[in-house]
Amino acid sequence: MSAAGLHEVLRHPGVWRRSSSAGPLLRTQATGCAELDAILPGGGWPVGALSEILFSQDGLGELSLLMPALADLTRRRRRVVFVAPPYIPYAPALRAHGVDLSQVTHIEADGSDNAWSTEQCLRSGGCGAVLTWLHKSDYAQLRRLQLAAETGGSLGFVFRPAAMAHNPSPSGLRLLVDSVGEDTRIEVVKCRGGLDTRRDTRLRWNG
């Protein structure tokens, strides 16, 4: 294989990549945001782990943040599951972001059924990504979801209120999405594997 061909292979988001630090190999999925990829170990969302999206209010584009990854997963015929979203996923918007709707499943669930459904999907090994909205989850519940993501090798995303940012969590990654004036700011609250301390862990985003 030529050097150019090898370079193209290594750029694929499904390839295992080593963190810039001397830590273990991390399997990641590119976020689609170059600035965020540059901050995160391995250059993207951690696969086989739970990532928390903590948001101060609806409508900040917290779901749009995931769209590039979801589009890539569905193009590769990986199932994407929405569990108990606050609003029914808007099909035209998903399609506009490049998401293949034939690979999207929407599950309605309440209370404990929400966490149970999420855990089963993550553990199954048949889902590329599972997204859920949990407003009153505790550490033990999140720990079960983290372990399920590890078992199934899935991308797990939990949307929670920003007020939960100060609570302990077993999630591998925690991002705080907030508004600053007319802009949206993303801050890395926690990241397993460590961060490059030379970089700012906050960035402006116009997704």
PDB file of C-alpha atoms in Angstrom:
ATOM      1  CA  MET A   1       0.000   0.000   0.000  1.00  0.00           C
ATOM      2  CA  SER A   2       1.286   3.463  -0.863  1.00  0.00           C
ATOM      3  CA  ALA A   3       1.896   6.105   1.796  1.00  0.00           C
ATOM      4  CA  ALA A   4      -1.049   8.101   0.433  1.00  0.00           C
ATOM      5  CA  GLY A   5      -3.330   5.061   0.621  1.00  0.00           C
ATOM      6  CA  LEU A   6      -2.276   4.315   4.188  1.00  0.00           C
ATOM      7  CA  HIS A   7      -2.944   7.923   5.144  1.00  0.00           C
ATOM      8  CA  GLU A   8      -6.511   7.666   3.819  1.00  0.00           C
ATOM      9  CA  VAL A   9      -7.130   4.453   5.773  1.00  0.00           C
ATOM     10  CA  LEU A  10      -5.864   5.985   9.003  1.00  0.00           C
ATOM     11  CA  ARG A  11      -8.144   8.995   8.556  1.00  0.00           C
ATOM     12  CA  HIS A  12     -11.274   6.806   8.626  1.00  0.00           C
ATOM     13  CA  PRO A  13     -13.276   7.452  11.840  1.00  0.00           C
ATOM     14  CA  GLY A  14     -13.708   3.745  12.514  1.00  0.00           C
ATOM     15  CA  VAL A  15      -9.970   3.117  12.814  1.00  0.00           C
ATOM     16  CA  TRP A  16      -8.418   2.591  16.251  1.00  0.00           C
ATOM     17  CA  ARG A  17      -6.098   5.481  17.063  1.00  0.00           C
ATOM     18  CA  ARG A  18      -3.621   6.156  19.817  1.00  0.00           C
ATOM     19  CA  SER A  19      -4.138   9.104  22.096  1.00  0.00           C
ATOM     20  CA  SER A  20      -1.577  11.891  21.798  1.00  0.00           C
ATOM     21  CA  SER A  21      -0.537  10.939  25.304  1.00  0.00           C
ATOM     22  CA  ALA A  22       1.242   7.684  26.022  1.00  0.00           C
ATOM     23  CA  GLY A  23      -1.971   6.068  27.254  1.00  0.00           C
ATOM     24  CA  PRO A  24      -3.719   2.951  25.958  1.00  0.00           C
ATOM     25  CA  LEU A  25      -5.299   2.625  22.545  1.00  0.00           C
ATOM     26  CA  LEU A  26      -8.638   4.416  22.294  1.00  0.00           C
ATOM     27  CA  ARG A  27     -11.332   3.529  19.813  1.00  0.00           C
ATOM     28  CA  THR A  28     -13.079   6.698  18.757  1.00  0.00           C
ATOM     29  CA  GLN A  29     -15.627   8.095  16.335  1.00  0.00           C
ATOM     30  CA  ALA A  30     -14.837  11.509  14.879  1.00  0.00           C
ATOM     31  CA  THR A  31     -17.213  14.193  16.165  1.00  0.00           C
ATOM     32  CA  GLY A  32     -17.207  16.145  12.920  1.00  0.00           C
ATOM     33  CA  CYS A  33     -15.959  19.225  14.789  1.00  0.00           C
ATOM     34  CA  ALA A  34     -12.228  19.581  14.188  1.00  0.00           C
ATOM     35  CA  GLU A  35     -11.706  21.787  17.245  1.00  0.00           C
ATOM     36  CA  LEU A  36     -13.420  19.277  19.532  1.00  0.00           C
ATOM     37  CA  ASP A  37     -11.614  16.310  17.974  1.00  0.00           C
ATOM     38  CA  ALA A  38      -8.327  18.096  18.642  1.00  0.00           C
ATOM     39  CA  ILE A  39      -9.149  18.308  22.362  1.00  0.00           C
ATOM     40  CA  LEU A  40     -10.410  14.770  22.926  1.00  0.00           C
ATOM     41  CA  PRO A  41      -8.034  11.812  23.399  1.00  0.00           C
ATOM     42  CA  GLY A  42      -8.068   9.669  20.269  1.00  0.00           C
ATOM     43  CA  GLY A  43      -9.677  12.463  18.288  1.00  0.00           C
ATOM     44  CA  GLY A  44     -13.383  11.845  18.832  1.00  0.00           C
ATOM     45  CA  TRP A  45     -16.260  10.335  20.782  1.00  0.00           C
ATOM     46  CA  PRO A  46     -15.111   7.321  22.832  1.00  0.00           C
ATOM     47  CA  VAL A  47     -16.546   4.058  21.486  1.00  0.00           C
ATOM     48  CA  GLY A  48     -17.667   1.529  24.088  1.00  0.00           C
ATOM     49  CA  ALA A  49     -18.250   4.297  26.614  1.00  0.00           C
ATOM     50  CA  LEU A  50     -20.905   6.639  27.923  1.00  0.00           C
ATOM     51  CA  SER A  51     -20.727  10.324  27.010  1.00  0.00           C
ATOM     52  CA  GLU A  52     -22.852  12.900  28.822  1.00  0.00           C
ATOM     53  CA  ILE A  53     -24.167  16.006  27.112  1.00  0.00           C
ATOM     54  CA  LEU A  54     -25.067  18.450  29.888  1.00  0.00           C
ATOM     55  CA  PHE A  55     -27.144  21.365  28.630  1.00  0.00           C
ATOM     56  CA  SER A  56     -28.466  24.481  30.336  1.00  0.00           C
ATOM     57  CA  GLN A  57     -31.576  24.779  28.158  1.00  0.00           C
ATOM     58  CA  ASP A  58     -33.222  23.195  25.144  1.00  0.00           C
ATOM     59  CA  GLY A  59     -32.439  24.512  21.705  1.00  0.00           C
ATOM     60  CA  LEU A  60     -28.693  25.088  22.054  1.00  0.00           C
ATOM     61  CA  GLY A  61     -27.928  22.614  19.293  1.00  0.00           C
ATOM     62  CA  GLU A  62     -26.989  19.881  21.740  1.00  0.00           C
ATOM     63  CA  LEU A  63     -28.394  17.216  19.401  1.00  0.00           C
ATOM     64  CA  SER A  64     -26.828  18.781  16.305  1.00  0.00           C
ATOM     65  CA  LEU A  65     -23.467  18.240  17.971  1.00  0.00           C
ATOM     66  CA  LEU A  66     -23.897  14.502  17.353  1.00  0.00           C
ATOM     67  CA  MET A  67     -25.227  14.654  13.805  1.00  0.00           C
ATOM     68  CA  PRO A  68     -21.932  14.186  11.909  1.00  0.00           C
ATOM     69  CA  ALA A  69     -21.198  11.025  13.892  1.00  0.00           C
ATOM     70  CA  LEU A  70     -24.749   9.705  13.498  1.00  0.00           C
ATOM     71  CA  ALA A  71     -24.649  10.338   9.761  1.00  0.00           C
ATOM     72  CA  ASP A  72     -21.383   8.440   9.437  1.00  0.00           C
ATOM     73  CA  LEU A  73     -22.668   5.522  11.501  1.00  0.00           C
ATOM     74  CA  THR A  74     -25.874   5.143   9.493  1.00  0.00           C
ATOM     75  CA  ARG A  75     -23.967   5.352   6.204  1.00  0.00           C
ATOM     76  CA  ARG A  76     -22.034   2.330   7.467  1.00  0.00           C
ATOM     77  CA  ARG A  77     -25.327   0.540   8.253  1.00  0.00           C
ATOM     78  CA  ARG A  78     -24.978   0.936  12.014  1.00  0.00           C
ATOM     79  CA  ARG A  79     -28.200   1.254  13.974  1.00  0.00           C
ATOM     80  CA  VAL A  80     -28.868   4.525  15.851  1.00  0.00           C
ATOM     81  CA  VAL A  81     -31.464   4.411  18.635  1.00  0.00           C
ATOM     82  CA  PHE A  82     -33.259   7.354  20.276  1.00  0.00           C
ATOM     83  CA  VAL A  83     -34.674   6.367  23.678  1.00  0.00           C
ATOM     84  CA  ALA A  84     -37.345   8.646  25.159  1.00  0.00           C
ATOM     85  CA  PRO A  85     -36.331  11.914  23.476  1.00  0.00           C
ATOM     86  CA  PRO A  86     -38.282  14.988  24.679  1.00  0.00           C
ATOM     87  CA  TYR A  87     -39.465  15.551  21.106  1.00  0.00           C
ATOM     88  CA  ILE A  88     -40.077  13.096  18.285  1.00  0.00           C
ATOM     89  CA  PRO A  89     -36.954  13.136  16.077  1.00  0.00           C
ATOM     90  CA  TYR A  90     -37.686  15.410  13.103  1.00  0.00           C
ATOM     91  CA  ALA A  91     -37.063  13.244  10.064  1.00  0.00           C
ATOM     92  CA  PRO A  92     -36.353  16.067   7.548  1.00  0.00           C
ATOM     93  CA  ALA A  93     -33.712  17.544   9.881  1.00  0.00           C
ATOM     94  CA  LEU A  94     -32.029  14.168  10.357  1.00  0.00           C
ATOM     95  CA  ARG A  95     -32.052  13.598   6.611  1.00  0.00           C
ATOM     96  CA  ALA A  96     -30.622  17.077   5.988  1.00  0.00           C
ATOM     97  CA  HIS A  97     -27.669  16.164   8.213  1.00  0.00           C
ATOM     98  CA  GLY A  98     -27.040  13.034   6.163  1.00  0.00           C
ATOM     99  CA  VAL A  99     -28.604  10.525   8.567  1.00  0.00           C
ATOM    100  CA  ASP A 100     -30.021   7.408   6.880  1.00  0.00           C
ATOM    101  CA  LEU A 101     -33.492   7.129   8.405  1.00  0.00           C
ATOM    102  CA  SER A 102     -33.703   3.409   7.643  1.00  0.00           C
ATOM    103  CA  GLN A 103     -31.074   2.903  10.348  1.00  0.00           C
ATOM    104  CA  VAL A 104     -32.865   5.000  13.007  1.00  0.00           C
ATOM    105  CA  THR A 105     -35.093   3.546  15.741  1.00  0.00           C
ATOM    106  CA  HIS A 106     -37.241   5.588  18.141  1.00  0.00           C
ATOM    107  CA  ILE A 107     -38.232   4.012  21.482  1.00  0.00           C
ATOM    108  CA  GLU A 108     -40.819   5.568  23.792  1.00  0.00           C
ATOM    109  CA  ALA A 109     -40.172   4.791  27.461  1.00  0.00           C
ATOM    110  CA  ASP A 110     -40.860   6.366  30.852  1.00  0.00           C
ATOM    111  CA  GLY A 111     -39.068   6.327  34.186  1.00  0.00           C
ATOM    112  CA  SER A 112     -37.167   3.136  34.924  1.00  0.00           C
ATOM    113  CA  ASP A 113     -38.168   1.727  31.526  1.00  0.00           C
ATOM    114  CA  ASN A 114     -36.058   4.442  29.932  1.00  0.00           C
ATOM    115  CA  ALA A 115     -32.853   3.347  31.644  1.00  0.00           C
ATOM    116  CA  TRP A 116     -33.685  -0.341  31.121  1.00  0.00           C
ATOM    117  CA  SER A 117     -34.309   0.122  27.389  1.00  0.00           C
ATOM    118  CA  THR A 118     -31.112   2.125  27.027  1.00  0.00           C
ATOM    119  CA  GLU A 119     -29.092  -0.514  28.850  1.00  0.00           C
ATOM    120  CA  GLN A 120     -30.449  -3.329  26.679  1.00  0.00           C
ATOM    121  CA  CYS A 121     -29.687  -1.452  23.467  1.00  0.00           C
ATOM    122  CA  LEU A 122     -26.158  -0.573  24.575  1.00  0.00           C
ATOM    123  CA  ARG A 123     -25.418  -4.109  25.720  1.00  0.00           C
ATOM    124  CA  SER A 124     -26.815  -5.788  22.594  1.00  0.00           C
ATOM    125  CA  GLY A 125     -23.818  -5.075  20.373  1.00  0.00           C
ATOM    126  CA  GLY A 126     -26.209  -4.310  17.522  1.00  0.00           C
ATOM    127  CA  CYS A 127     -26.277  -0.521  17.889  1.00  0.00           C
ATOM    128  CA  GLY A 128     -23.743   1.966  16.647  1.00  0.00           C
ATOM    129  CA  ALA A 129     -25.081   4.660  18.973  1.00  0.00           C
ATOM    130  CA  VAL A 130     -27.785   4.926  21.616  1.00  0.00           C
ATOM    131  CA  LEU A 131     -29.099   8.336  22.697  1.00  0.00           C
ATOM    132  CA  THR A 132     -31.202   8.800  25.816  1.00  0.00           C
ATOM    133  CA  TRP A 133     -32.542  11.623  27.979  1.00  0.00           C
ATOM    134  CA  LEU A 134     -32.290  11.039  31.736  1.00  0.00           C
ATOM    135  CA  HIS A 135     -33.137  13.873  34.109  1.00  0.00           C
ATOM    136  CA  LYS A 136     -33.065  12.060  37.457  1.00  0.00           C
ATOM    137  CA  SER A 137     -30.484   9.318  36.971  1.00  0.00           C
ATOM    138  CA  ASP A 138     -28.132   8.410  39.820  1.00  0.00           C
ATOM    139  CA  TYR A 139     -24.537   7.180  39.841  1.00  0.00           C
ATOM    140  CA  ALA A 140     -25.489   3.493  40.004  1.00  0.00           C
ATOM    141  CA  GLN A 141     -27.813   3.822  37.030  1.00  0.00           C
ATOM    142  CA  LEU A 142     -25.177   5.607  34.956  1.00  0.00           C
ATOM    143  CA  ARG A 143     -22.625   2.981  35.961  1.00  0.00           C
ATOM    144  CA  ARG A 144     -24.861   0.261  34.532  1.00  0.00           C
ATOM    145  CA  LEU A 145     -25.122   2.172  31.269  1.00  0.00           C
ATOM    146  CA  GLN A 146     -21.355   2.708  31.144  1.00  0.00           C
ATOM    147  CA  LEU A 147     -20.765  -1.033  31.620  1.00  0.00           C
ATOM    148  CA  ALA A 148     -23.404  -1.846  29.002  1.00  0.00           C
ATOM    149  CA  ALA A 149     -21.676   0.442  26.487  1.00  0.00           C
ATOM    150  CA  GLU A 150     -18.365  -1.267  27.210  1.00  0.00           C
ATOM    151  CA  THR A 151     -19.946  -4.697  26.724  1.00  0.00           C
ATOM    152  CA  GLY A 152     -21.714  -3.825  23.479  1.00  0.00           C
ATOM    153  CA  GLY A 153     -18.982  -1.611  22.052  1.00  0.00           C
ATOM    154  CA  SER A 154     -21.523   1.134  21.368  1.00  0.00           C
ATOM    155  CA  LEU A 155     -21.463   4.895  21.548  1.00  0.00           C
ATOM    156  CA  GLY A 156     -23.695   5.847  24.473  1.00  0.00           C
ATOM    157  CA  PHE A 157     -24.987   9.412  24.793  1.00  0.00           C
ATOM    158  CA  VAL A 158     -26.958  10.649  27.798  1.00  0.00           C
ATOM    159  CA  PHE A 159     -28.528  14.111  27.767  1.00  0.00           C
ATOM    160  CA  ARG A 160     -28.877  15.575  31.272  1.00  0.00           C
ATOM    161  CA  PRO A 161     -29.489  19.012  32.824  1.00  0.00           C
ATOM    162  CA  ALA A 162     -26.412  21.190  33.307  1.00  0.00           C
ATOM    163  CA  ALA A 163     -27.105  21.247  37.054  1.00  0.00           C
ATOM    164  CA  MET A 164     -25.856  17.645  37.142  1.00  0.00           C
ATOM    165  CA  ALA A 165     -22.357  18.731  36.105  1.00  0.00           C
ATOM    166  CA  HIS A 166     -21.266  18.961  39.757  1.00  0.00           C
ATOM    167  CA  ASN A 167     -22.436  15.437  40.593  1.00  0.00           C
ATOM    168  CA  PRO A 168     -19.987  12.510  40.357  1.00  0.00           C
ATOM    169  CA  SER A 169     -20.407  10.362  37.262  1.00  0.00           C
ATOM    170  CA  PRO A 170     -18.829   7.175  35.857  1.00  0.00           C
ATOM    171  CA  SER A 171     -19.190   8.421  32.279  1.00  0.00           C
ATOM    172  CA  GLY A 172     -16.055   8.443  30.175  1.00  0.00           C
ATOM    173  CA  LEU A 173     -16.776  11.903  28.772  1.00  0.00           C
ATOM    174  CA  ARG A 174     -18.847  14.845  29.984  1.00  0.00           C
ATOM    175  CA  LEU A 175     -19.508  17.955  27.906  1.00  0.00           C
ATOM    176  CA  LEU A 176     -21.306  21.072  29.106  1.00  0.00           C
ATOM    177  CA  VAL A 177     -23.242  22.927  26.398  1.00  0.00           C
ATOM    178  CA  ASP A 178     -24.167  26.477  27.377  1.00  0.00           C
ATOM    179  CA  SER A 179     -25.009  29.811  25.780  1.00  0.00           C
ATOM    180  CA  VAL A 180     -22.649  32.778  25.848  1.00  0.00           C
ATOM    181  CA  GLY A 181     -24.420  35.762  24.380  1.00  0.00           C
ATOM    182  CA  GLU A 182     -25.572  34.645  20.939  1.00  0.00           C
ATOM    183  CA  ASP A 183     -22.991  31.869  20.771  1.00  0.00           C
ATOM    184  CA  THR A 184     -22.979  28.312  22.048  1.00  0.00           C
ATOM    185  CA  ARG A 185     -20.051  27.190  24.182  1.00  0.00           C
ATOM    186  CA  ILE A 186     -18.883  23.621  24.688  1.00  0.00           C
ATOM    187  CA  GLU A 187     -16.764  22.841  27.731  1.00  0.00           C
ATOM    188  CA  VAL A 188     -15.109  19.503  28.467  1.00  0.00           C
ATOM    189  CA  VAL A 189     -16.005  18.830  32.113  1.00  0.00           C
ATOM    190  CA  LYS A 190     -14.478  15.362  32.309  1.00  0.00           C
ATOM    191  CA  CYS A 191     -12.562  13.181  29.889  1.00  0.00           C
ATOM    192  CA  ARG A 192     -11.176   9.732  30.599  1.00  0.00           C
ATOM    193  CA  GLY A 193      -7.684   9.408  29.180  1.00  0.00           C
ATOM    194  CA  GLY A 194      -6.730  12.981  30.004  1.00  0.00           C
ATOM    195  CA  LEU A 195      -6.685  16.185  28.027  1.00  0.00           C
ATOM    196  CA  ASP A 196      -3.914  18.097  26.359  1.00  0.00           C
ATOM    197  CA  THR A 197      -3.324  20.766  29.012  1.00  0.00           C
ATOM    198  CA  ARG A 198      -1.888  23.067  26.365  1.00  0.00           C
ATOM    199  CA  ARG A 199      -5.336  23.418  24.813  1.00  0.00           C
ATOM    200  CA  ASP A 200      -8.365  25.334  26.038  1.00  0.00           C
ATOM    201  CA  THR A 201     -11.098  22.881  27.052  1.00  0.00           C
ATOM    202  CA  ARG A 202     -13.775  25.402  26.075  1.00  0.00           C
ATOM    203  CA  LEU A 203     -14.712  26.254  22.514  1.00  0.00           C
ATOM    204  CA  ARG A 204     -17.325  28.261  20.677  1.00  0.00           C
ATOM    205  CA  TRP A 205     -19.580  26.284  18.396  1.00  0.00           C
ATOM    206  CA  ASN A 206     -22.049  27.412  15.763  1.00  0.00           C
ATOM    207  CA  GLY A 207     -23.602  24.044  14.925  1.00  0.00           C
TER     208      GLY A 207
END
